[in-house]
Structure formats: C-alpha cells, structure tokens
C-alpha cells in the first residue's frame, strides 16, 4: 500500500495511467467500505457494494481535475463521502418515486370525466343522484352540471352563484356520497 500515495501524486499531476494503477490497489478496501456502508442501510437497498464502489470511484476521479489527496487516508475519506452522497441521492430518488415522483401531475379540473357508463351503471347513478337531490338539491345540480354538462368547477360555481371553494367542497362531498350510495346498492363499484 506504499504505492498509493505515489499514484495519488501522479494522478494529481495528470498522469492518465495513474487511475488504472490505483483501482487494483484500493478496490478491496473500497469494497469493504461500501459493504460496511450498505449494512447500515435499511433492508431493500438496491445498490450492491460493487456498484457503489464503481460509482464512487468514477466520481472521485471524474470530478474536478485539480482535486488532490494528501494521503491514502484522505483518499479513503473522500471515497466514504462520495459513497454517502450516492446513498443519499438514491434515498431521495426512492422517496420521490414513493410519493408519486414518477407520475405526471394532472389538474383534476381539466380532466374529462368518464361519460361512458353501461345502462346498469347509468341507472344506478341516476337513482343515487335523485336521492341526493332529495337531501341536497344544490349538490345534485352541481353533479349534473359537472358530470353531465362537462362544466369546470369555476363554471359551476358561477351558475350556482357559490364560491369556487364551496363548489370544490360540494363536489368532493357529492362524489363520495354518490359512490357510497351506488356501491351499497351494488350496481356500480
């Protein structure tokens, strides 16, 4: 391992062969370091020690050309930091995906509502809508305008002379109420 400081110095001076000479000398220790870091992660980690070592090594040598390491210890400290950053980036990526980061965000106000219902579903919806009309005519009219008329919530709010916030609240309630009525009736769901 006495060669490592000499190779690091050659690497710092821009010797293109130094990177090729360095990897075989430090690979085993980097792999042990990567394996140790990965054992501290929760189960389900998708990175393998070999992939973590390769990514960290590429970052160390592919980064800033004037980056130098004073010693073997300094190099391994930099490698540990690179591995930490890789693991953090991986965790952030997973969290984004877990919270819908891989999905396109869609404004529900602009989405066309399904209007193709089979006859049983349409009859069940009509019956539930009539029951809603008996309990709350404004909400029933809102559903009719929104669902069958294809109006936006802004348009419905204007027609019913209510605020957009109230229209949104009524829409959420009416959809949940209708869904419950229909699924309890067993005709739609």
GROMACS .gro file of C-alpha atoms in nm:
model
  189
    1UNK     CA    1   0.000   0.000   0.000
    2UNK     CA    2   0.303   0.231  -0.007
    3UNK     CA    3   0.238   0.282  -0.376
    4UNK     CA    4  -0.096   0.452  -0.317
    5UNK     CA    5   0.046   0.794  -0.214
    6UNK     CA    6   0.279   0.792  -0.516
    7UNK     CA    7  -0.005   0.704  -0.752
    8UNK     CA    8  -0.226   0.972  -0.595
    9UNK     CA    9   0.052   1.226  -0.654
   10UNK     CA   10   0.084   1.109  -1.017
   11UNK     CA   11  -0.292   1.133  -1.056
   12UNK     CA   12  -0.284   1.488  -0.922
   13UNK     CA   13  -0.017   1.577  -1.178
   14UNK     CA   14  -0.243   1.449  -1.458
   15UNK     CA   15  -0.085   1.112  -1.534
   16UNK     CA   16  -0.354   0.923  -1.732
   17UNK     CA   17  -0.218   0.581  -1.628
   18UNK     CA   18  -0.242   0.660  -1.257
   19UNK     CA   19  -0.617   0.592  -1.237
   20UNK     CA   20  -0.567   0.249  -1.393
   21UNK     CA   21  -0.291   0.172  -1.144
   22UNK     CA   22  -0.487   0.299  -0.845
   23UNK     CA   23  -0.804   0.091  -0.875
   24UNK     CA   24  -0.646  -0.254  -0.824
   25UNK     CA   25  -0.462  -0.127  -0.517
   26UNK     CA   26  -0.764   0.027  -0.343
   27UNK     CA   27  -1.051  -0.182  -0.479
   28UNK     CA   28  -1.062  -0.438  -0.198
   29UNK     CA   29  -1.062  -0.175   0.075
   30UNK     CA   30  -1.321   0.038  -0.110
   31UNK     CA   31  -1.543  -0.267  -0.148
   32UNK     CA   32  -1.520  -0.341   0.226
   33UNK     CA   33  -1.605   0.023   0.297
   34UNK     CA   34  -1.904   0.005   0.059
   35UNK     CA   35  -2.027  -0.321   0.212
   36UNK     CA   36  -1.999  -0.168   0.559
   37UNK     CA   37  -2.198   0.140   0.449
   38UNK     CA   38  -2.468  -0.076   0.293
   39UNK     CA   39  -2.512  -0.283   0.610
   40UNK     CA   40  -2.615   0.039   0.783
   41UNK     CA   41  -2.895   0.090   0.530
   42UNK     CA   42  -3.249  -0.041   0.573
   43UNK     CA   43  -3.338  -0.371   0.405
   44UNK     CA   44  -3.444  -0.336   0.044
   45UNK     CA   45  -3.142  -0.133  -0.061
   46UNK     CA   46  -3.099  -0.187  -0.433
   47UNK     CA   47  -2.735  -0.084  -0.455
   48UNK     CA   48  -2.473  -0.355  -0.438
   49UNK     CA   49  -2.127  -0.289  -0.291
   50UNK     CA   50  -1.962  -0.331  -0.631
   51UNK     CA   51  -2.191  -0.075  -0.796
   52UNK     CA   52  -2.138   0.166  -0.506
   53UNK     CA   53  -1.759   0.132  -0.534
   54UNK     CA   54  -1.763   0.189  -0.910
   55UNK     CA   55  -1.990   0.493  -0.884
   56UNK     CA   56  -1.782   0.644  -0.603
   57UNK     CA   57  -1.457   0.578  -0.790
   58UNK     CA   58  -1.592   0.742  -1.103
   59UNK     CA   59  -1.698   1.045  -0.904
   60UNK     CA   60  -1.364   1.071  -0.731
   61UNK     CA   61  -1.160   1.051  -1.047
   62UNK     CA   62  -1.405   1.200  -1.291
   63UNK     CA   63  -1.472   1.513  -1.090
   64UNK     CA   64  -1.254   1.817  -1.064
   65UNK     CA   65  -0.917   1.755  -1.229
   66UNK     CA   66  -0.725   1.958  -0.971
   67UNK     CA   67  -0.868   1.765  -0.676
   68UNK     CA   68  -0.583   1.611  -0.486
   69UNK     CA   69  -0.549   1.387  -0.187
   70UNK     CA   70  -0.276   1.446   0.067
   71UNK     CA   71  -0.258   1.085   0.177
   72UNK     CA   72  -0.408   0.742   0.149
   73UNK     CA   73  -0.638   0.826   0.443
   74UNK     CA   74  -0.752   1.144   0.271
   75UNK     CA   75  -0.839   0.944  -0.042
   76UNK     CA   76  -1.045   0.691   0.157
   77UNK     CA   77  -1.220   0.970   0.347
   78UNK     CA   78  -1.314   1.125   0.013
   79UNK     CA   79  -1.434   0.785  -0.108
   80UNK     CA   80  -1.650   0.743   0.203
   81UNK     CA   81  -1.801   1.088   0.144
   82UNK     CA   82  -1.872   1.003  -0.220
   83UNK     CA   83  -2.046   0.682  -0.112
   84UNK     CA   84  -2.254   0.872   0.143
   85UNK     CA   85  -2.366   1.118  -0.125
   86UNK     CA   86  -2.458   0.836  -0.361
   87UNK     CA   87  -2.666   0.665  -0.092
   88UNK     CA   88  -2.841   0.993  -0.003
   89UNK     CA   89  -2.918   1.064  -0.369
   90UNK     CA   90  -3.054   0.712  -0.407
   91UNK     CA   91  -3.274   0.755  -0.098
   92UNK     CA   92  -3.407   1.088  -0.228
   93UNK     CA   93  -3.485   0.933  -0.566
   94UNK     CA   94  -3.674   0.648  -0.399
   95UNK     CA   95  -3.866   0.891  -0.181
   96UNK     CA   96  -3.966   1.097  -0.485
   97UNK     CA   97  -4.088   0.782  -0.658
   98UNK     CA   98  -4.269   0.667  -0.345
   99UNK     CA   99  -4.455   0.997  -0.334
  100UNK     CA  100  -4.551   0.996  -0.699
  101UNK     CA  101  -4.238   1.147  -0.848
  102UNK     CA  102  -4.260   0.917  -1.148
  103UNK     CA  103  -4.615   1.023  -1.227
  104UNK     CA  104  -4.734   1.318  -1.425
  105UNK     CA  105  -4.928   1.565  -1.215
  106UNK     CA  106  -5.273   1.627  -1.361
  107UNK     CA  107  -5.514   1.902  -1.267
  108UNK     CA  108  -5.840   1.726  -1.191
  109UNK     CA  109  -6.029   2.032  -1.304
  110UNK     CA  110  -5.916   1.979  -1.664
  111UNK     CA  111  -5.963   1.602  -1.683
  112UNK     CA  112  -6.260   1.479  -1.881
  113UNK     CA  113  -6.488   1.276  -1.664
  114UNK     CA  114  -6.590   0.935  -1.789
  115UNK     CA  115  -6.927   0.957  -1.958
  116UNK     CA  116  -6.944   0.606  -2.093
  117UNK     CA  117  -7.141   0.408  -1.843
  118UNK     CA  118  -7.325   0.093  -1.926
  119UNK     CA  119  -7.701   0.110  -1.877
  120UNK     CA  120  -7.694  -0.051  -1.529
  121UNK     CA  121  -7.429   0.194  -1.408
  122UNK     CA  122  -7.615   0.491  -1.556
  123UNK     CA  123  -7.941   0.383  -1.389
  124UNK     CA  124  -7.763   0.336  -1.055
  125UNK     CA  125  -7.606   0.681  -1.086
  126UNK     CA  126  -7.942   0.837  -1.175
  127UNK     CA  127  -8.113   0.673  -0.875
  128UNK     CA  128  -7.836   0.790  -0.641
  129UNK     CA  129  -7.848   1.138  -0.791
  130UNK     CA  130  -8.224   1.154  -0.729
  131UNK     CA  131  -8.167   1.053  -0.364
  132UNK     CA  132  -7.904   1.326  -0.336
  133UNK     CA  133  -8.150   1.575  -0.489
  134UNK     CA  134  -8.391   1.490  -0.205
  135UNK     CA  135  -8.124   1.560   0.056
  136UNK     CA  136  -7.937   1.848  -0.107
  137UNK     CA  137  -8.065   1.990  -0.438
  138UNK     CA  138  -7.767   2.225  -0.482
  139UNK     CA  139  -7.515   1.942  -0.467
  140UNK     CA  140  -7.727   1.730  -0.701
  141UNK     CA  141  -7.741   2.017  -0.951
  142UNK     CA  142  -7.365   2.067  -0.917
  143UNK     CA  143  -7.305   1.699  -1.006
  144UNK     CA  144  -7.543   1.723  -1.301
  145UNK     CA  145  -7.371   2.034  -1.436
  146UNK     CA  146  -7.023   1.898  -1.375
  147UNK     CA  147  -7.067   1.536  -1.476
  148UNK     CA  148  -7.327   1.550  -1.749
  149UNK     CA  149  -7.275   1.912  -1.858
  150UNK     CA  150  -6.895   1.888  -1.860
  151UNK     CA  151  -6.854   2.222  -1.684
  152UNK     CA  152  -6.548   2.315  -1.482
  153UNK     CA  153  -6.583   2.391  -1.115
  154UNK     CA  154  -6.539   2.762  -1.193
  155UNK     CA  155  -6.829   2.749  -1.438
  156UNK     CA  156  -7.047   2.551  -1.198
  157UNK     CA  157  -6.969   2.795  -0.916
  158UNK     CA  158  -7.077   3.083  -1.137
  159UNK     CA  159  -7.401   2.911  -1.245
  160UNK     CA  160  -7.490   2.817  -0.887
  161UNK     CA  161  -7.373   3.154  -0.754
  162UNK     CA  162  -7.137   2.997  -0.498
  163UNK     CA  163  -6.763   3.038  -0.442
  164UNK     CA  164  -6.518   2.813  -0.620
  165UNK     CA  165  -6.402   2.678  -0.281
  166UNK     CA  166  -6.760   2.589  -0.189
  167UNK     CA  167  -6.813   2.428  -0.528
  168UNK     CA  168  -6.500   2.220  -0.479
  169UNK     CA  169  -6.610   2.114  -0.130
  170UNK     CA  170  -6.958   2.024  -0.256
  171UNK     CA  171  -6.808   1.828  -0.549
  172UNK     CA  172  -6.589   1.620  -0.318
  173UNK     CA  173  -6.878   1.552  -0.081
  174UNK     CA  174  -7.124   1.468  -0.360
  175UNK     CA  175  -6.885   1.227  -0.531
  176UNK     CA  176  -6.816   1.044  -0.204
  177UNK     CA  177  -7.186   1.035  -0.116
  178UNK     CA  178  -7.285   0.907  -0.460
  179UNK     CA  179  -7.011   0.647  -0.457
  180UNK     CA  180  -7.130   0.519  -0.120
  181UNK     CA  181  -7.493   0.508  -0.237
  182UNK     CA  182  -7.405   0.327  -0.559
  183UNK     CA  183  -7.170   0.073  -0.401
  184UNK     CA  184  -7.418  -0.004  -0.124
  185UNK     CA  185  -7.677  -0.064  -0.396
  186UNK     CA  186  -7.429  -0.296  -0.563
  187UNK     CA  187  -7.488  -0.164  -0.914
  188UNK     CA  188  -7.165   0.031  -0.956
  189UNK     CA  189  -6.832   0.000  -0.788
   0.00000   0.00000   0.00000
